[in-house]
Short mmCIF file of C-alpha atoms in Angstrom, two decimals:
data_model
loop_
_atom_site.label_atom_id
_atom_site.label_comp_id
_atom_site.label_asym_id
_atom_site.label_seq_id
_atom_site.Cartn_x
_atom_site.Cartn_y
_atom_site.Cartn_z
CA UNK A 1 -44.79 15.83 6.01
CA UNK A 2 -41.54 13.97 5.61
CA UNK A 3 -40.61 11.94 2.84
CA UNK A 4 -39.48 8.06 3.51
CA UNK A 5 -38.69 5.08 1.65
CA UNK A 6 -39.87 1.63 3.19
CA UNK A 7 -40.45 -1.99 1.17
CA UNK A 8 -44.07 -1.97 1.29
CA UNK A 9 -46.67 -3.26 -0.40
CA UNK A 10 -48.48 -2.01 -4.13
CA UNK A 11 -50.91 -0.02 -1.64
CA UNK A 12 -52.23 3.81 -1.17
CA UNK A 13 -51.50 3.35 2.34
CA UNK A 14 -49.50 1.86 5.17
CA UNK A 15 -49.19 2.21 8.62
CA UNK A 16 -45.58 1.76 10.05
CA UNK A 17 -43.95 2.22 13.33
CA UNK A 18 -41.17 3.57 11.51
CA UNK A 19 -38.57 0.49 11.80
CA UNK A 20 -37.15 -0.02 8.23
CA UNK A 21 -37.91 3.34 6.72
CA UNK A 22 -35.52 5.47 5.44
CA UNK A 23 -35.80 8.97 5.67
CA UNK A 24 -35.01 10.78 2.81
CA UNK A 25 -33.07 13.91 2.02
CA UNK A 26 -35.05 16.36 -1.17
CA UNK A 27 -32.00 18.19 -0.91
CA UNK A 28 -29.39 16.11 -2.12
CA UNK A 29 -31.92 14.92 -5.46
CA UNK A 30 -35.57 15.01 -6.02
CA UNK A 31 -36.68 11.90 -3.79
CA UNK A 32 -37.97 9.94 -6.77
CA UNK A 33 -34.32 9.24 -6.82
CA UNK A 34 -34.61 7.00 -3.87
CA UNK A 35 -36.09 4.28 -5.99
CA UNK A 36 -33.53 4.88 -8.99
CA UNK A 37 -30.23 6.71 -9.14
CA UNK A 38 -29.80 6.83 -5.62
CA UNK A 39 -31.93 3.58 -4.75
CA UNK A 40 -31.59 -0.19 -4.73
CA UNK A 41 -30.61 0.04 -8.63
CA UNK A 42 -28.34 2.97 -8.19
CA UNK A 43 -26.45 0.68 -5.66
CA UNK A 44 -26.88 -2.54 -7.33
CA UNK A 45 -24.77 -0.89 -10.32
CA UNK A 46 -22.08 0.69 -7.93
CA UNK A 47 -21.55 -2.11 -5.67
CA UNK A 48 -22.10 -4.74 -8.28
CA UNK A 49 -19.36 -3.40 -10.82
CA UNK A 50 -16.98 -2.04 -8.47
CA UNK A 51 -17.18 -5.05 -5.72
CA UNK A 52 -17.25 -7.56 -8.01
CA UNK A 53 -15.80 -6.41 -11.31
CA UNK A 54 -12.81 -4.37 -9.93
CA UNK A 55 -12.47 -2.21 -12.49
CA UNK A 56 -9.41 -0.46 -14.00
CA UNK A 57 -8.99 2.16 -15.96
CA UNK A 58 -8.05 1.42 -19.64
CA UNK A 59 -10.23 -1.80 -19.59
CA UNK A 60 -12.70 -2.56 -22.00
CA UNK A 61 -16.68 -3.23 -19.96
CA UNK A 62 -19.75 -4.56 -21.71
CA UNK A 63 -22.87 -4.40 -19.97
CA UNK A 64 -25.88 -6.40 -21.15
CA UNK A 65 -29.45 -4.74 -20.73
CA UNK A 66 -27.47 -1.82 -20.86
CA UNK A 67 -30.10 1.08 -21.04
CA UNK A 68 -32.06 -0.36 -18.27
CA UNK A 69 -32.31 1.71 -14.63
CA UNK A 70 -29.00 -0.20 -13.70
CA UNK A 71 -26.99 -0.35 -16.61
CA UNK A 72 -27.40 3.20 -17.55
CA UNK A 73 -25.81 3.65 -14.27
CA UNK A 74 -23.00 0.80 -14.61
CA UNK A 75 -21.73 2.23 -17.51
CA UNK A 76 -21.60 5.76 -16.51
CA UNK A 77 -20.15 4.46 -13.49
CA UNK A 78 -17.45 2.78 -15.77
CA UNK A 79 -16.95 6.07 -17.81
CA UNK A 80 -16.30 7.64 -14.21
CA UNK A 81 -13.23 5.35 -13.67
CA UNK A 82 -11.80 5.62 -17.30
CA UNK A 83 -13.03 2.73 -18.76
CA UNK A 84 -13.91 2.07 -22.63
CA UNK A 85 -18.02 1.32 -22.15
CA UNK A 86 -19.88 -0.95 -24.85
CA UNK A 87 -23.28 -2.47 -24.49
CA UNK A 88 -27.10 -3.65 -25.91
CA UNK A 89 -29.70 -2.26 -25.64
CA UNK A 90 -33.28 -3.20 -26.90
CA UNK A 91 -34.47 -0.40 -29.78
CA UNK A 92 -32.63 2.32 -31.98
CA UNK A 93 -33.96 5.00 -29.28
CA UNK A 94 -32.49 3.63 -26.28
CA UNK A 95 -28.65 2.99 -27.98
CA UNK A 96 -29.14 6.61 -28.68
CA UNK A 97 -29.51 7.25 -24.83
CA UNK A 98 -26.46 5.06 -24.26
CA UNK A 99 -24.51 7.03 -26.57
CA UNK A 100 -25.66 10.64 -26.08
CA UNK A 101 -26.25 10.86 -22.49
CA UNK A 102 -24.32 8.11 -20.60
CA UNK A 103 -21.63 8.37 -22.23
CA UNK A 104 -21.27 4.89 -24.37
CA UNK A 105 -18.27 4.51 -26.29
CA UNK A 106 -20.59 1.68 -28.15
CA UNK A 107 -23.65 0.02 -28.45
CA UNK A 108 -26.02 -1.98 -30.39
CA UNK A 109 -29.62 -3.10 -30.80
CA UNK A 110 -29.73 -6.84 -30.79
CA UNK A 111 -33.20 -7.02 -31.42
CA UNK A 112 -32.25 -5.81 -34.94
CA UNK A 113 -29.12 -7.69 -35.16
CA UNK A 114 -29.87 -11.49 -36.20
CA UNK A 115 -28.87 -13.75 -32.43
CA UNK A 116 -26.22 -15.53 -34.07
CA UNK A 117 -24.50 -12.52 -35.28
CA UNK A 118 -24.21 -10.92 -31.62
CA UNK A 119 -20.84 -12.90 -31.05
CA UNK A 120 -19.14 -10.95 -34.07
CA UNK A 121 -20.82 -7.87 -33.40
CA UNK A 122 -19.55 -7.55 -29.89
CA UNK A 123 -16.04 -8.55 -31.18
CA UNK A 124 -16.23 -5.86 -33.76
CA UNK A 125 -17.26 -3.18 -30.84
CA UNK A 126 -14.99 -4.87 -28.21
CA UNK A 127 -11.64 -5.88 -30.39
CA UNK A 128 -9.39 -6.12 -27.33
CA UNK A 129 -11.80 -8.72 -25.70
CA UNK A 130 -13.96 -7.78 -22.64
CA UNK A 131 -12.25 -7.44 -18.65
CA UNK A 132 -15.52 -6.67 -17.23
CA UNK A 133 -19.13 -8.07 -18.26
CA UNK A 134 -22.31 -6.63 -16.38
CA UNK A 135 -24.91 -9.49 -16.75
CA UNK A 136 -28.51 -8.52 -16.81
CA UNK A 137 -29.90 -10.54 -19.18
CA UNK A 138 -28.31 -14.04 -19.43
CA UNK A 139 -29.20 -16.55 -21.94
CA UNK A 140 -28.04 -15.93 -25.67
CA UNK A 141 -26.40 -12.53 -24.70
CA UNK A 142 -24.35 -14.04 -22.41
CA UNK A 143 -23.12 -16.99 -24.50
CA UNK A 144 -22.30 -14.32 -27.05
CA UNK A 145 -20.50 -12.38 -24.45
CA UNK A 146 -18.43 -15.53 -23.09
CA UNK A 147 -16.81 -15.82 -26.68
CA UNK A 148 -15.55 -12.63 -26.02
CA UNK A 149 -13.93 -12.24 -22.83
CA UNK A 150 -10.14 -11.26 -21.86
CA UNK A 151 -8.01 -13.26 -19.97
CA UNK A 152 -8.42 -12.92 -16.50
CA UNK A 153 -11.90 -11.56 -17.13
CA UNK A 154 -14.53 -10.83 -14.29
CA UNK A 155 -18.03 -11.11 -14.66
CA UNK A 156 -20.61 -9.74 -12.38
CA UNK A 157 -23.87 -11.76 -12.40
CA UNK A 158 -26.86 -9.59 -11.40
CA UNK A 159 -30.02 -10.59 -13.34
CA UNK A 160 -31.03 -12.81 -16.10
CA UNK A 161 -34.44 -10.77 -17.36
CA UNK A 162 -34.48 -13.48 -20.26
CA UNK A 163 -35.05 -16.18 -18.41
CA UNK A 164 -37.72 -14.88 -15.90
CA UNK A 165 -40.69 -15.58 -17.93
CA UNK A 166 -39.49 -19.30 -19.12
CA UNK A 167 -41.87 -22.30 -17.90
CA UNK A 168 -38.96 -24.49 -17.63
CA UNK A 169 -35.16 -23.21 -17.15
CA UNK A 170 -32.77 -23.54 -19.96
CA UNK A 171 -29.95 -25.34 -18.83
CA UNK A 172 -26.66 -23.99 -19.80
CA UNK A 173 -23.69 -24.87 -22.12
CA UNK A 174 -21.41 -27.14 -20.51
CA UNK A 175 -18.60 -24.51 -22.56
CA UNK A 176 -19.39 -21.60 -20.19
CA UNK A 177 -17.07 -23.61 -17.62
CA UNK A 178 -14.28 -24.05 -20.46
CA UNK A 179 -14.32 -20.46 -20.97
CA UNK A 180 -13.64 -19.81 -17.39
CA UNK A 181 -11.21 -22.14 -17.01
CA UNK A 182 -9.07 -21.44 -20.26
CA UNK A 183 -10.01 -17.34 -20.15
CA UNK A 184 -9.01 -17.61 -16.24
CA UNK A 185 -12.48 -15.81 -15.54
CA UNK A 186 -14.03 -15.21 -12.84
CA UNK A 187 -17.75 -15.43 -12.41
CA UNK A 188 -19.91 -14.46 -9.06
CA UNK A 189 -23.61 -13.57 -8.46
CA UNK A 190 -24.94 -10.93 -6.40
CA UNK A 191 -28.16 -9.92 -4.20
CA UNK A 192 -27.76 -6.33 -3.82
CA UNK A 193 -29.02 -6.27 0.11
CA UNK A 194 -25.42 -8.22 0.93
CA UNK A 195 -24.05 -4.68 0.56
CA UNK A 196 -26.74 -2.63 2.56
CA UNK A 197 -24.83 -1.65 5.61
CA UNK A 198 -22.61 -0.25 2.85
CA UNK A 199 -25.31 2.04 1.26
CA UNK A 200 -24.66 5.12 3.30
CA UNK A 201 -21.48 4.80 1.36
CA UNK A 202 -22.63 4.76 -2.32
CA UNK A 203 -25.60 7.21 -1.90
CA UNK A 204 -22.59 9.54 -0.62
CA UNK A 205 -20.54 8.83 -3.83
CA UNK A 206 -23.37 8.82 -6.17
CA UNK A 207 -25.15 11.61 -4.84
CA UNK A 208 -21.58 13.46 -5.25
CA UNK A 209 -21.23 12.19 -8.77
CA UNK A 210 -24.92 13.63 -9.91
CA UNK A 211 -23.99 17.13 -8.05
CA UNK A 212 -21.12 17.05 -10.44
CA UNK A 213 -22.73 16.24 -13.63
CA UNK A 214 -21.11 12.86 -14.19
CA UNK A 215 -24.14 11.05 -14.01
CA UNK A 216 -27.08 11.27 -15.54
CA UNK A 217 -30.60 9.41 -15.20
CA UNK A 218 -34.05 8.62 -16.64
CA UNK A 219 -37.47 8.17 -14.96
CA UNK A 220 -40.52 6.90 -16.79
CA UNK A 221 -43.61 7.85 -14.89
CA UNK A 222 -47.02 5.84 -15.12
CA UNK A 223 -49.56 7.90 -12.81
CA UNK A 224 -51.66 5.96 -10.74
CA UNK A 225 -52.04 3.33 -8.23
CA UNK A 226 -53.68 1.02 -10.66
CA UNK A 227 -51.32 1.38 -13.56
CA UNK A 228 -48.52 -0.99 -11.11
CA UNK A 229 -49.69 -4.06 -13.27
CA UNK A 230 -49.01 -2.56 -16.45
CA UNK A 231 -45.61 -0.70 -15.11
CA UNK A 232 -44.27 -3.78 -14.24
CA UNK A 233 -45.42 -5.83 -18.14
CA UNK A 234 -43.54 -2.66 -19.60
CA UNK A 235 -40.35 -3.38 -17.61
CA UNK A 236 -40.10 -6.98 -18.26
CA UNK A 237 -41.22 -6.30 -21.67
CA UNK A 238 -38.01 -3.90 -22.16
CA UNK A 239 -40.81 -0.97 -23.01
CA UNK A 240 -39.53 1.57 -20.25
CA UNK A 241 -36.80 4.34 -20.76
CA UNK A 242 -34.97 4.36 -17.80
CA UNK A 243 -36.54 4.06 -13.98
CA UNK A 244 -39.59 2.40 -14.56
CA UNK A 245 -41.97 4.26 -11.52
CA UNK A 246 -45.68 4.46 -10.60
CA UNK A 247 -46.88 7.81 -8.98
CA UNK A 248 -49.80 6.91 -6.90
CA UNK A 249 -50.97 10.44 -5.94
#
């Protein structure tokens, strides 16, 4: 009858000895949070800006993908430690959600704003430059994002959804590295299980932070088993609102 968490298959069923399973706690947050808030993404956004990003209050943060189950929580997280919080998000509905419920100081669609307008955009939302950039998209956002970094600038590389689908990888501009080296920028990727003997830690502080009402979080539900397929399309199609989950029972 207890509830655990374990990296197992798309399956109704599996049979463990119960190495690698993580019991979980219903009283500290309804245990659907153990994929989400309180989960791999939940962690990937507090390890992954405040590891690598070293934040400080007063600093200006743009996060790309920004309504997504990590973003939502990178910027909130960013809020948290008095930063100024801009970032894109994919429709009208979900740059709402950034700036009703997490807490966005800004935010645009760029799927309605023309590609090579997102450079001026983000310098008309982010005047002072950007200190801290939350990368999960890559590609044109990022380019558009470069042109707008502070000096001494640190930039947290922790997906690139836009590239996922390509058949052949774009190569990048050769004026990323001039950024870095004229912006003084720093630039490092991430695999969030690098931090996992950590996660005790951040489940602690998040879990403290949702008890408090400083963060907030999304779930969208497909019920059953056989809807995984079509959970995963809306998630790398940028359909989801928050957590995309599958309830198989």
């Amino acid at each position: 009858g207890q509830a655990v968490l374990g990296m197992w298959g798309w399956q109704d069923y599996h049979l463990s000895t119960g190495n690698h399973v993580q019991k979980l706690d219903p009283r500290l947050a309804p245990i659907s949070t153990a994929l989400g808030v309180l989960g791999m993404p939940g962690m990937t956004a507090y390890f992954g800006f405040l590891d690598i990003c070293t934040p400080k209050a007063g600093e200006t943060a743009y996060i790309s993908g920004a309504a997504g189950a990590v973003g939502a929580i990178v910027g909130q997280i960013a809020k948290i430690k008095g930063l100024r919080v801009v970032g894109s998000a994919g429709s009208d509905d979900k740059v709402k959600y950034l700036l009703n419920d997490c807490g966005y100081d800004a935010a645009f669609n760029y799927k309605t704003t023309p590609t090579k307008d997102w450079p001026a955009k983000i310098r008309e939302l982010c005047p002072k430059g950007i200190d801290c950039y939350f990368d999960n998209v890559g590609g044109d956002m990022t380019d558009a994002v470069f042109m707008n970094l502070a000096n001494f600038a640190r930039i947290s590389l922790c997906g690139v959804i836009s590239q996922y689908n390509n058949e052949k990888p774009e190569l990048g501009p050769r004026q990323t590295y001039m950024t870095l080296l004229v912006k003084q920028a720093r630039a490092e990727g991430f695999i969030v299980s690098r931090f996992m003997n950590r996660w005790p830690e951040g489940i602690q502080q998040m879990g403290q932070w949702l008890k408090e009402g400083k963060l907030k979080y999304r779930e969208d539900i497909l019920d059953g088993l056989e809807n995984t397929p079509k959970a995963f399309m809306r998630m790398l199609k940028g359909e989801n609102m928050g957590k995309q989950l599958v309830r198989v029972s």
